[in-house]
Short mmCIF file of C-alpha atoms and ligand atoms in Angstrom, two decimals:
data_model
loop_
_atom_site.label_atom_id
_atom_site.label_comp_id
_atom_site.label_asym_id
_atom_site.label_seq_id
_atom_site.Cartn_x
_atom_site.Cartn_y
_atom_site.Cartn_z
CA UNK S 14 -65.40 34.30 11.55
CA UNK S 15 -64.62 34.87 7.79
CA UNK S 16 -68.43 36.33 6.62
CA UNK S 17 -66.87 35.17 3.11
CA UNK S 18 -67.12 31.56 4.10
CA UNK S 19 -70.56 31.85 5.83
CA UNK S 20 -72.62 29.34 4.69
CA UNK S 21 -75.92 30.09 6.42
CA UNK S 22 -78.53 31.18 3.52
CA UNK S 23 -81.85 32.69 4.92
CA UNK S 24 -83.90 34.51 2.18
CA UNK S 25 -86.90 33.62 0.20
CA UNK S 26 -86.69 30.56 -2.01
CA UNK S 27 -82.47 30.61 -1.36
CA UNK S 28 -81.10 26.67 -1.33
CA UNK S 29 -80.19 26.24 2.42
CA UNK S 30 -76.67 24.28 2.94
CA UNK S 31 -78.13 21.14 4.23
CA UNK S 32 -82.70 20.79 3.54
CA UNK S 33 -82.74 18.86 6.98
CA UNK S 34 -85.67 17.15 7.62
CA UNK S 35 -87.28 16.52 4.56
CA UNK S 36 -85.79 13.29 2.88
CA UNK S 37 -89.22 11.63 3.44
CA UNK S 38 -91.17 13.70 1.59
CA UNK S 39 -88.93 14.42 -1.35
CA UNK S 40 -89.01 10.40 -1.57
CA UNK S 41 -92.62 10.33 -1.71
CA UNK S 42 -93.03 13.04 -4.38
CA UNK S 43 -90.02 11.51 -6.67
CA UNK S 44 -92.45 7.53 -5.94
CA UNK S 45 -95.14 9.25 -7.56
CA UNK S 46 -93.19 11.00 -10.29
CA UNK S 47 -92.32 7.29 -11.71
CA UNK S 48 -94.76 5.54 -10.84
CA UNK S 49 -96.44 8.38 -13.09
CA UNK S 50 -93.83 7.56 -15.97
CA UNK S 51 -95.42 4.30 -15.92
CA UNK S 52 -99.11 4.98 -16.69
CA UNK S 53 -99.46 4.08 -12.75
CA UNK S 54 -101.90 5.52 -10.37
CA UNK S 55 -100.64 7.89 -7.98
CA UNK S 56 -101.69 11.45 -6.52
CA UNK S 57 -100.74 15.14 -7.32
CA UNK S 58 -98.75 16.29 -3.98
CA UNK S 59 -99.34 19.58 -2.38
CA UNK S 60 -96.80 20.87 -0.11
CA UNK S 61 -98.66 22.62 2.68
CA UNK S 62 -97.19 24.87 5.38
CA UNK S 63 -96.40 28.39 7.12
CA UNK S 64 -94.18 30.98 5.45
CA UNK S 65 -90.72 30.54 5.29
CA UNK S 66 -90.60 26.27 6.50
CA UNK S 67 -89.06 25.34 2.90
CA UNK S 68 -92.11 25.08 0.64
CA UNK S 69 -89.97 26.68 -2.41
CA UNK S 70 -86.66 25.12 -1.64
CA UNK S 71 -88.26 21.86 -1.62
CA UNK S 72 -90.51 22.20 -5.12
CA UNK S 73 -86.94 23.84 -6.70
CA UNK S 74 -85.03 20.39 -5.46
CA UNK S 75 -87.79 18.12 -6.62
CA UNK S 76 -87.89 19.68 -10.11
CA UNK S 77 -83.73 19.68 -10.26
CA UNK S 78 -83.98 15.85 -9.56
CA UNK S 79 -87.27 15.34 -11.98
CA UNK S 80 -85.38 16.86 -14.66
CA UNK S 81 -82.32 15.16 -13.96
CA UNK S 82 -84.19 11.82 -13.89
CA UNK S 83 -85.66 12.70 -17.66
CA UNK S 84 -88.82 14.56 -17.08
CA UNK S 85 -90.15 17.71 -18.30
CA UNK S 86 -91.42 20.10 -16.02
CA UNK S 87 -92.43 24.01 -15.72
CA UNK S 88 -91.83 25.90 -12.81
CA UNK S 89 -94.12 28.54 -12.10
CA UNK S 90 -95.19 31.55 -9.31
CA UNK S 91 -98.90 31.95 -9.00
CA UNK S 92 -98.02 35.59 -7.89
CA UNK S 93 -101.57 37.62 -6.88
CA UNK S 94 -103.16 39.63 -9.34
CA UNK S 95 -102.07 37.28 -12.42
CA UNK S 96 -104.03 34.54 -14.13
CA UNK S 97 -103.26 31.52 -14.05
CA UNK S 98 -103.63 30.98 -17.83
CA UNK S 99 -101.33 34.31 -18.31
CA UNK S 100 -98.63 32.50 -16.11
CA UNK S 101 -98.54 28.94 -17.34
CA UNK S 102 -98.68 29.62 -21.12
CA UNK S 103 -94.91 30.53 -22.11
CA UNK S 104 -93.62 28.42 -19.59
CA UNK S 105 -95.37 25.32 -20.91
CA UNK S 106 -94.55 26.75 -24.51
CA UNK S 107 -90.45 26.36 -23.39
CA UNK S 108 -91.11 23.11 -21.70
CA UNK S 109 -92.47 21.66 -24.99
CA UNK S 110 -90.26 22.92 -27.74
CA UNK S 111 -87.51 21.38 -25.24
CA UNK S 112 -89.77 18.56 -25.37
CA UNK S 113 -89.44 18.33 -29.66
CA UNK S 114 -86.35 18.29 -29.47
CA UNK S 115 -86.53 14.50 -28.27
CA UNK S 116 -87.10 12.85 -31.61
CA UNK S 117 -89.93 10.20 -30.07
CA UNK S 118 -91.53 12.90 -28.87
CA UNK S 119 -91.53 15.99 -31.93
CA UNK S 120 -95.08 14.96 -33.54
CA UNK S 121 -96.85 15.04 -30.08
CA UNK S 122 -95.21 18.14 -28.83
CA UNK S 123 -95.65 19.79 -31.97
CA UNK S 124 -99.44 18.92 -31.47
CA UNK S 125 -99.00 20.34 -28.36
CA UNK S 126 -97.62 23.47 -28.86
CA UNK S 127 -101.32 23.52 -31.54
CA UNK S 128 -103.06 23.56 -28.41
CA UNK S 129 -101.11 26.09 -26.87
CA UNK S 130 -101.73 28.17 -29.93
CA UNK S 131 -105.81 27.76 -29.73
CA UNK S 132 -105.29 28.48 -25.79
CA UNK S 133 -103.86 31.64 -26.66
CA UNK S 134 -107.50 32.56 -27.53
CA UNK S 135 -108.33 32.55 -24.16
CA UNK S 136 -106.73 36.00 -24.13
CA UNK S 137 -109.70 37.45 -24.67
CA UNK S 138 -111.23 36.47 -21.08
CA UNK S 139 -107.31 36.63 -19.65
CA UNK S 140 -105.60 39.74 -21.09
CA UNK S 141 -102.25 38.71 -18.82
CA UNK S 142 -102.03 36.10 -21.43
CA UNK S 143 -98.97 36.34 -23.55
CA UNK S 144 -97.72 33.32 -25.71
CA UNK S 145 -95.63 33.42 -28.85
CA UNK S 146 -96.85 30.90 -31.37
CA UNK S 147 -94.80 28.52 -33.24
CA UNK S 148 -97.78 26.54 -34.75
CA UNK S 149 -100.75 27.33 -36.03
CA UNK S 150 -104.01 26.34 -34.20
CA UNK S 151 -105.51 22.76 -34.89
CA UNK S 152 -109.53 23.28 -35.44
CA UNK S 153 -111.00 21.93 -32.73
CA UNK S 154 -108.07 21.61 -30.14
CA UNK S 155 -107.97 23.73 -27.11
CA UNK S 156 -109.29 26.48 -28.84
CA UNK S 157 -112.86 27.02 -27.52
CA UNK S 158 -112.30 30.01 -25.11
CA UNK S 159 -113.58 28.10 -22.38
CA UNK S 160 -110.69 27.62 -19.80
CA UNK S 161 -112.28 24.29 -18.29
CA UNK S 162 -112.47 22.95 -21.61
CA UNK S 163 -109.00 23.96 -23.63
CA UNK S 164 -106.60 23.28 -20.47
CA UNK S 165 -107.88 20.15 -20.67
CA UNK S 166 -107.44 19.57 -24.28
CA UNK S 167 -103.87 21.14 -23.67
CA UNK S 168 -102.66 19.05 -20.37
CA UNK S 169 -104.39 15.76 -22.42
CA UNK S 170 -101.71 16.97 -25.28
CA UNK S 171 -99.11 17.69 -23.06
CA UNK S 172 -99.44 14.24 -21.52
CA UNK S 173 -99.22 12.33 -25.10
CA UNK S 174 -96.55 14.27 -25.66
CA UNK S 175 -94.56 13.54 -22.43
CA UNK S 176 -95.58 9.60 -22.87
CA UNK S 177 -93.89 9.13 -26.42
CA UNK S 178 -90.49 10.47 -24.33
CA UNK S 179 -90.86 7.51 -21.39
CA UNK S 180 -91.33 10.88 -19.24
CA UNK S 181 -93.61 12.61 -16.41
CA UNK S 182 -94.93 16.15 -17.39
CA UNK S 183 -94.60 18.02 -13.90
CA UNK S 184 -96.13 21.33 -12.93
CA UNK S 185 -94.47 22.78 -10.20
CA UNK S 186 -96.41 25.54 -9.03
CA UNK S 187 -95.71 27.78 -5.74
CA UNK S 188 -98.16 29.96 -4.04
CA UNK S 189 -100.91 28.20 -5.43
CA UNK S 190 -103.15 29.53 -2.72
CA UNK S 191 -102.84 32.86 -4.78
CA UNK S 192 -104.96 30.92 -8.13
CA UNK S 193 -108.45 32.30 -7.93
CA UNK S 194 -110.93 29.47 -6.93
CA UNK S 195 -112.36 29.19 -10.78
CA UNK S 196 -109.29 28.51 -12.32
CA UNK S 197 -108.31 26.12 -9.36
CA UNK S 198 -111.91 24.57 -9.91
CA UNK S 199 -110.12 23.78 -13.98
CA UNK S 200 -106.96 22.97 -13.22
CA UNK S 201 -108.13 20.57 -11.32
CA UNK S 202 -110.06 18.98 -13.75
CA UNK S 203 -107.66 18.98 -16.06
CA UNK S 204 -105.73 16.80 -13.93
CA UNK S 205 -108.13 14.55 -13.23
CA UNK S 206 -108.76 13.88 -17.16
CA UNK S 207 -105.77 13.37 -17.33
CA UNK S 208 -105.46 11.22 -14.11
CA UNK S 209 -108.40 9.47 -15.87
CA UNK S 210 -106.77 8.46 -18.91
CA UNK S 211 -103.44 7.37 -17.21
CA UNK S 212 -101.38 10.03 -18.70
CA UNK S 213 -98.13 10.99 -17.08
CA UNK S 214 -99.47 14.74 -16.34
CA UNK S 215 -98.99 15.54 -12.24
CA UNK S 216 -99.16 18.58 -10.61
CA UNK S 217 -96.37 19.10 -7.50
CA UNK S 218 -97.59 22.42 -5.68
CA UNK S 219 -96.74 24.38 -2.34
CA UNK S 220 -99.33 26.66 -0.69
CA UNK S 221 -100.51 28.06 2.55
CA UNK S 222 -102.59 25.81 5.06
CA UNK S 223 -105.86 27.74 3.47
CA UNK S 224 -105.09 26.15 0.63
CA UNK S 225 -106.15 22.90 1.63
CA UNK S 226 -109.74 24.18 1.83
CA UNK S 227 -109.62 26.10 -1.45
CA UNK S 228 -108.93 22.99 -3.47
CA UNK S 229 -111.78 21.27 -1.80
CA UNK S 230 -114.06 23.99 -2.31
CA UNK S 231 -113.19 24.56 -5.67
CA UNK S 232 -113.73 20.65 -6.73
CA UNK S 233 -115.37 18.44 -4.08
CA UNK S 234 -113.42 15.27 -5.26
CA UNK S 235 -110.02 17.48 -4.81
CA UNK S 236 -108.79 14.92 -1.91
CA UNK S 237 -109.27 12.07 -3.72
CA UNK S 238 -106.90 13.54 -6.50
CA UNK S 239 -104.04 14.91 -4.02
CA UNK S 240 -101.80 14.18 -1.32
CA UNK S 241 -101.71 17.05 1.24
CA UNK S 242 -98.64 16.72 3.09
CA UNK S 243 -97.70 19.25 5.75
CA UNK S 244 -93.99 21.15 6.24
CA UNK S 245 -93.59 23.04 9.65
CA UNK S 246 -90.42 23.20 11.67
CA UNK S 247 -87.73 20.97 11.93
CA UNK S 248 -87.56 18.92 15.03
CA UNK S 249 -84.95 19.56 17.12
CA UNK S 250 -82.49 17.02 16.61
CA UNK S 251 -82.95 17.85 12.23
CA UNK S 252 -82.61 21.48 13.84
CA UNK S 253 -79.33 20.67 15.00
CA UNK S 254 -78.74 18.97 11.57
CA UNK S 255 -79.36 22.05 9.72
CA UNK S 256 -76.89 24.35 12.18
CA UNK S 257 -74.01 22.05 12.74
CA UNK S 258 -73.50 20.17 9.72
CA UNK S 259 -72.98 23.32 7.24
CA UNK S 260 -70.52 24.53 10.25
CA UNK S 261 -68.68 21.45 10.08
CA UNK S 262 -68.32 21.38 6.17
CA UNK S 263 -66.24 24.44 6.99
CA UNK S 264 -64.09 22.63 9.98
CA UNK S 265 -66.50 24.77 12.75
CA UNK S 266 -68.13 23.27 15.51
CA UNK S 267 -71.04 25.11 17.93
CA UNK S 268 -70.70 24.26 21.47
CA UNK S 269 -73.54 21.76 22.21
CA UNK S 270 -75.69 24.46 24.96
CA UNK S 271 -75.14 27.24 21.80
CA UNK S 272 -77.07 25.25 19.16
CA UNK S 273 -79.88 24.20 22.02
CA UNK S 274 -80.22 27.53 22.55
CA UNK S 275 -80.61 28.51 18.53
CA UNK S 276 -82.70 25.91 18.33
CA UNK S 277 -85.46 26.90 21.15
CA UNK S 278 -85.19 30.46 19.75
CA UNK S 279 -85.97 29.67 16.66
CA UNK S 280 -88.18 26.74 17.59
CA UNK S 281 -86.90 25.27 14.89
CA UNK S 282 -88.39 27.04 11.77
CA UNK S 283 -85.77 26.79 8.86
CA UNK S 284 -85.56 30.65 7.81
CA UNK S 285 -84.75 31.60 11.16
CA UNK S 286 -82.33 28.93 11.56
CA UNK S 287 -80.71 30.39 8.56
CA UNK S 288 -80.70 33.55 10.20
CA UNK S 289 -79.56 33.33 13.12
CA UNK S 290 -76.94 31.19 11.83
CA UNK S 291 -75.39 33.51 9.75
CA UNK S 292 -75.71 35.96 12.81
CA UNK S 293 -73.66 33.68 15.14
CA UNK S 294 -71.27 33.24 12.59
CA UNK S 295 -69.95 36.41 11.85
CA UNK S 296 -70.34 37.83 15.44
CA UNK S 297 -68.24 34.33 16.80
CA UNK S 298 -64.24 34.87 16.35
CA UNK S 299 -63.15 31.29 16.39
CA UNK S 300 -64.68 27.38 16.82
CA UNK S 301 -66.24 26.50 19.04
CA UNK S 302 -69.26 29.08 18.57
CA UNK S 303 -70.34 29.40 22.00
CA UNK S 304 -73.61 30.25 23.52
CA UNK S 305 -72.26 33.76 24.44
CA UNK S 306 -72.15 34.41 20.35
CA UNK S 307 -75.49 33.33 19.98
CA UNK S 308 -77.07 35.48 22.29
CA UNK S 309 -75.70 37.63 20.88
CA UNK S 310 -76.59 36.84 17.35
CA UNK S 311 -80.34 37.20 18.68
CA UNK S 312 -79.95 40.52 18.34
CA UNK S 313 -78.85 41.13 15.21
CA UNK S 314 -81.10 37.94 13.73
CA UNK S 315 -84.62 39.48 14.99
CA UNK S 316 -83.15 43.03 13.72
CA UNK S 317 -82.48 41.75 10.08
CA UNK S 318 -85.89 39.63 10.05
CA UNK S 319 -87.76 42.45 11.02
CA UNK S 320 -86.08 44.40 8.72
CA UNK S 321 -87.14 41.68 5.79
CA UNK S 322 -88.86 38.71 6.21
CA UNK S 323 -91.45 40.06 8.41
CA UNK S 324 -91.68 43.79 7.44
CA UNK S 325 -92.41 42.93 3.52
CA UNK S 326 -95.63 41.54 4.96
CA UNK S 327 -96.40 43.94 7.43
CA UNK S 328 -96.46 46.51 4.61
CA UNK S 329 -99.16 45.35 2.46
CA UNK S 330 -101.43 46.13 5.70
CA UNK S 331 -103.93 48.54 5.67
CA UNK S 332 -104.38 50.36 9.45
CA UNK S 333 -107.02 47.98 10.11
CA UNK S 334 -105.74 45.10 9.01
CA UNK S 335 -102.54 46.12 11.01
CA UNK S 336 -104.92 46.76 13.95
CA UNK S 337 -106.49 43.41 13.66
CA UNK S 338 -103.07 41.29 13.71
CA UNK S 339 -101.70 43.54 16.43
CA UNK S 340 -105.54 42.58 18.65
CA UNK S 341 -104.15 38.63 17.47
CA UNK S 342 -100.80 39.51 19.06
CA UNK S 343 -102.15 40.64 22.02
CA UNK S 344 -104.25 37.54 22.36
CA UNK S 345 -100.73 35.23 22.07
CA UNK S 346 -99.70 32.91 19.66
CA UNK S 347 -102.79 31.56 18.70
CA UNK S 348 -105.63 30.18 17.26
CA UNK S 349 -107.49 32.82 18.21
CA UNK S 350 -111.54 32.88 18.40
CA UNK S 351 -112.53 35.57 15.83
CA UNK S 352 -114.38 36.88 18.68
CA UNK S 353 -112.09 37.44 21.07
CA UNK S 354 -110.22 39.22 18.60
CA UNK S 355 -112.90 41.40 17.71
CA UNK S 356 -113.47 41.81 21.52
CA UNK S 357 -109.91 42.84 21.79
CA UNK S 358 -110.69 45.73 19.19
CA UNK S 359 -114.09 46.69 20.64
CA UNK S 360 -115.77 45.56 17.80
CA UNK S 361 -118.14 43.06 16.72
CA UNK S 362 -116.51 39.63 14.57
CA UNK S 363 -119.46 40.82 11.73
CA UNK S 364 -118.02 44.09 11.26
CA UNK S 365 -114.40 42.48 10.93
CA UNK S 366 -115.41 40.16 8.99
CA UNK S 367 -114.39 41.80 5.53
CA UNK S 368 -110.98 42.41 7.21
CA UNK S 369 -110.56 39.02 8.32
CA UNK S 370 -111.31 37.93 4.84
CA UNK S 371 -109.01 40.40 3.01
CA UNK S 372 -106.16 39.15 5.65
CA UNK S 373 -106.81 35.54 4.31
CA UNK S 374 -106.83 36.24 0.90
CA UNK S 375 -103.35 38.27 1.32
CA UNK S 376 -102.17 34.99 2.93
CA UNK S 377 -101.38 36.52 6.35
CA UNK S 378 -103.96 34.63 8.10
CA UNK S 379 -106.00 31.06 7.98
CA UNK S 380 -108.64 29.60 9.76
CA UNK S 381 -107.27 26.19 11.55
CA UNK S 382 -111.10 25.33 12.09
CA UNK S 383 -114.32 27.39 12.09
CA UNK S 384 -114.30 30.64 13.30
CA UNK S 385 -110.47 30.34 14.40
CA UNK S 386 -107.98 32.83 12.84
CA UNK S 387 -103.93 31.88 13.15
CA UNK S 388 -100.70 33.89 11.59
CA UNK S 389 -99.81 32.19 8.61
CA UNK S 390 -96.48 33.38 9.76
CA UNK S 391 -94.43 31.70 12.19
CA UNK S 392 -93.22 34.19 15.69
CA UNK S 393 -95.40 36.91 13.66
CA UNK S 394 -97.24 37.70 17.31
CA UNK S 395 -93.51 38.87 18.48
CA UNK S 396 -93.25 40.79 15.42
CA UNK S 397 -96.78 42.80 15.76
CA UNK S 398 -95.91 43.30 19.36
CA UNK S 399 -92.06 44.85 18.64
CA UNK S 400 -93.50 47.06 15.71
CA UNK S 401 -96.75 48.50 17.32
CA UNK S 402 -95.60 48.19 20.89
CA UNK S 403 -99.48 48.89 21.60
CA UNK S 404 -102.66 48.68 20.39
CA UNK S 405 -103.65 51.99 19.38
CA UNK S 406 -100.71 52.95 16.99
N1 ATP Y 27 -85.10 21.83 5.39
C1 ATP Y 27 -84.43 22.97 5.62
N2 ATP Y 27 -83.35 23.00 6.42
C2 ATP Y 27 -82.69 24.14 6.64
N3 ATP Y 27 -83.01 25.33 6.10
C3 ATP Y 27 -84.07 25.37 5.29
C4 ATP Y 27 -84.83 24.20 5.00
N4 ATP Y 27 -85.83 24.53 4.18
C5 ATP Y 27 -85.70 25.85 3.94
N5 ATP Y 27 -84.66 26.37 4.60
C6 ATP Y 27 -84.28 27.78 4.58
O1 ATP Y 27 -85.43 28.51 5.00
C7 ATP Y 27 -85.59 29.71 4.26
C8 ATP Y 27 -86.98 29.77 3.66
O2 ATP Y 27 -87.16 28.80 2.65
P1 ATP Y 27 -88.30 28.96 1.54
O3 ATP Y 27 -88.24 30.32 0.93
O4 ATP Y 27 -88.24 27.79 0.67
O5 ATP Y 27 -89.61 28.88 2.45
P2 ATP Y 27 -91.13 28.97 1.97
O6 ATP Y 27 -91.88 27.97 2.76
O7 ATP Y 27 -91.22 28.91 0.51
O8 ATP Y 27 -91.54 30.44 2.48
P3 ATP Y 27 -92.67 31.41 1.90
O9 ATP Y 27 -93.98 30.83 2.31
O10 ATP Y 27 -92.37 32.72 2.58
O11 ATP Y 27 -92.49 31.49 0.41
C9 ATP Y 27 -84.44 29.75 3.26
O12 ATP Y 27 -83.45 30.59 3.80
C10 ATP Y 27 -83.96 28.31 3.19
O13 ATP Y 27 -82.58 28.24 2.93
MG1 MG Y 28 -91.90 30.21 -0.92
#
């Protein structure tokens, strides 16, 4: 059918047609967002999950609402290798001159945007940190070098600020499983300061499963402060949702046995829903799309993943590391027992144990429980086993 009209939309981050699936949880977060508003208690949310189940599109349609609704936000990567000082800075510094411009609010984001200016000091310890100043530092106010200290100082400003406009002050930040555990450790306590003094300051914030044990080991009192809710696949029937209803927006139907089979092929994760959407779409020539196209559309969909979505992440691998998913694959989908992975490999789990590590910390792996090691990718196993057909190459 006409590829022009396609509405299918796989690719990192990109809005999908219809976000099946997930009307509960952007409910929760926008609860919290005004109960915030109102000086009211309520936690930061992290969005926890496996690559590609949503975790951007979701924080990108909470902050279009938030702002929509009157709040102030930034929207921010933690990418690897940058700090999260050097990140936040000019995005906070936009958030609050947009902030001045609302007249109840110009004195306190003015004061604000002072803090931001003493923060910039902290570019000795963080040389990714780049800020133009409007303001000149305020003596005193976040301008101690110490990060703990002065992002406190600057969310507590930040927060006055956002109060004198009736608003929340959100930070949406993705990846966060990529923030090295010290500055976790004082964002984190920033928050709760300003948790403490009922200022309308939240974080929203999407991560890897491992990131639920990184906040907690960076501040014990981190689940007390957030909500953890998880984001996997879509259930079949919101599965279905997510095929048929962009289809029928365009006046195409699938016949019923072609979407159950999309949706046990894909088991229901939202990327590959996307993809093999589009597949079926432009190999079908007219509605019904039957289960014919979308066998069919296998083909091409696991072509143009590998090609993408998984490949990008199988070339960041070293050989070993490569070796060590590929002895994962081998063992199924998983958990896996580090041991029977190192088994697999003929080593011992001590001398993999650096690997393993490294693997986390590039956010290919986690550890479900103690000692267990799972893809942080969903159908990866398939993947290692197509592109190293055995264990040796
Ligand atoms: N609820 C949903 N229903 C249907 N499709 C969805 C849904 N959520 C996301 N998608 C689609 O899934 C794909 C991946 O979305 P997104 O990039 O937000 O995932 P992610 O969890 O952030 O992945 P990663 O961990 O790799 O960054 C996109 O093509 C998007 O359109
Ligand atoms: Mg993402």
């Amino acid at each position: 059918m006409d590829p022009i009209r396609n509405p299918y939309a796989p690719g990192a981050g990109t809005p999908p047609p219809e976000l099946s699936g997930r009307d509960e949880l952007r409910e929760r977060v926008h609860i919290a967002i005004e109960r915030i508003r109102l000086g009211r208690a309520s936690k930061s949310v992290l969005i926890i999950g496996l690559r590609g189940v949503g975790k951007t599109v979701l924080l990108d349609h909470m902050r279009l609402r938030a702002e929509r609704d009157g709040h102030y936000s930034v929207r921010i990567e933690a990418p690897e290798e940058r700090s999260l000082p050097g990140i936040l800075a000019p995005q906070l510094r936009q958030a609050l001159i947009k902030l001045s411009r609302f007249e109840k609010a110009k004195d306190l984001s003015h004061r604000a945007l002072r803090a931001l200016a003493g923060f910039a000091k902290l570019k000795v310890k963080y040389n990714d940190l780049e800020v133009g100043l409007d303001f000149e530092p305020e003596p005193g106010l976040a301008d101690n070098g110490d990060l703990e200290s002065d992002l406190q100082d600057l969310l507590v400003a930040v927060g006055e600020a956002a109060r004198a406009a009736d608003s929340t002050f959100i930070l949406f930040i993705d990846e966060l499983q990529y923030v090295p555990e010290d500055q976790l450790a004082h964002l984190i306590s920033a928050l709760h300061k300003t948790a403490q003094l009922s200022l309308p300051v939240t974080l929203v914030g999407a991560g890897l499963p491992q990131l639920t044990g990184q906040m907690g080991k960076a501040k014990s009192y981190a689940e007390r402060l957030f909500d953890f809710p998880f984001v996997g696949a879509l259930t079949p029937e919101q599965a279905r949702d997510a095929l048929a209803i962009p289809a029928a927006a365009e006046g195409v139907d699938f016949e019923p046995a072609a979407i159950d089979y999309i949706v046990s092929e894909t088991q229901g994760y939202p990327y590959f829903l996307q993809e093999w959407g589009k597949h079926a779409w432009d190999i079908a020539t007219n509605s019904p799309i039957t289960l014919a196209d979308c066998r069919e559309a296998t083909i091409s969909a696991v072509a143009a993943l590998d090609a993408s979505f998984f490949r990008v992440r199988f070339d960041r691998l070293t050989p070993l590391e490569k070796r060590y998913l590929r002895a994962m694959a081998q063992l199924g989908p998983g958990p896996h027992r580090s041991g029977d992975i190192a088994e697999t490999l003929g080593r011992t789990s001590q001398s993999l144990a650096p690997t393993r590590a490294k693997l986390i910390e590039k956010g290919m792996v986690w550890s479900p429980s103690h000692g267990d090691t799972a893809f942080t990718v969903p159908l990866f196993e398939q993947f290692m086993q197509r592109i190293m057909p055995n264990l040796e190459c």
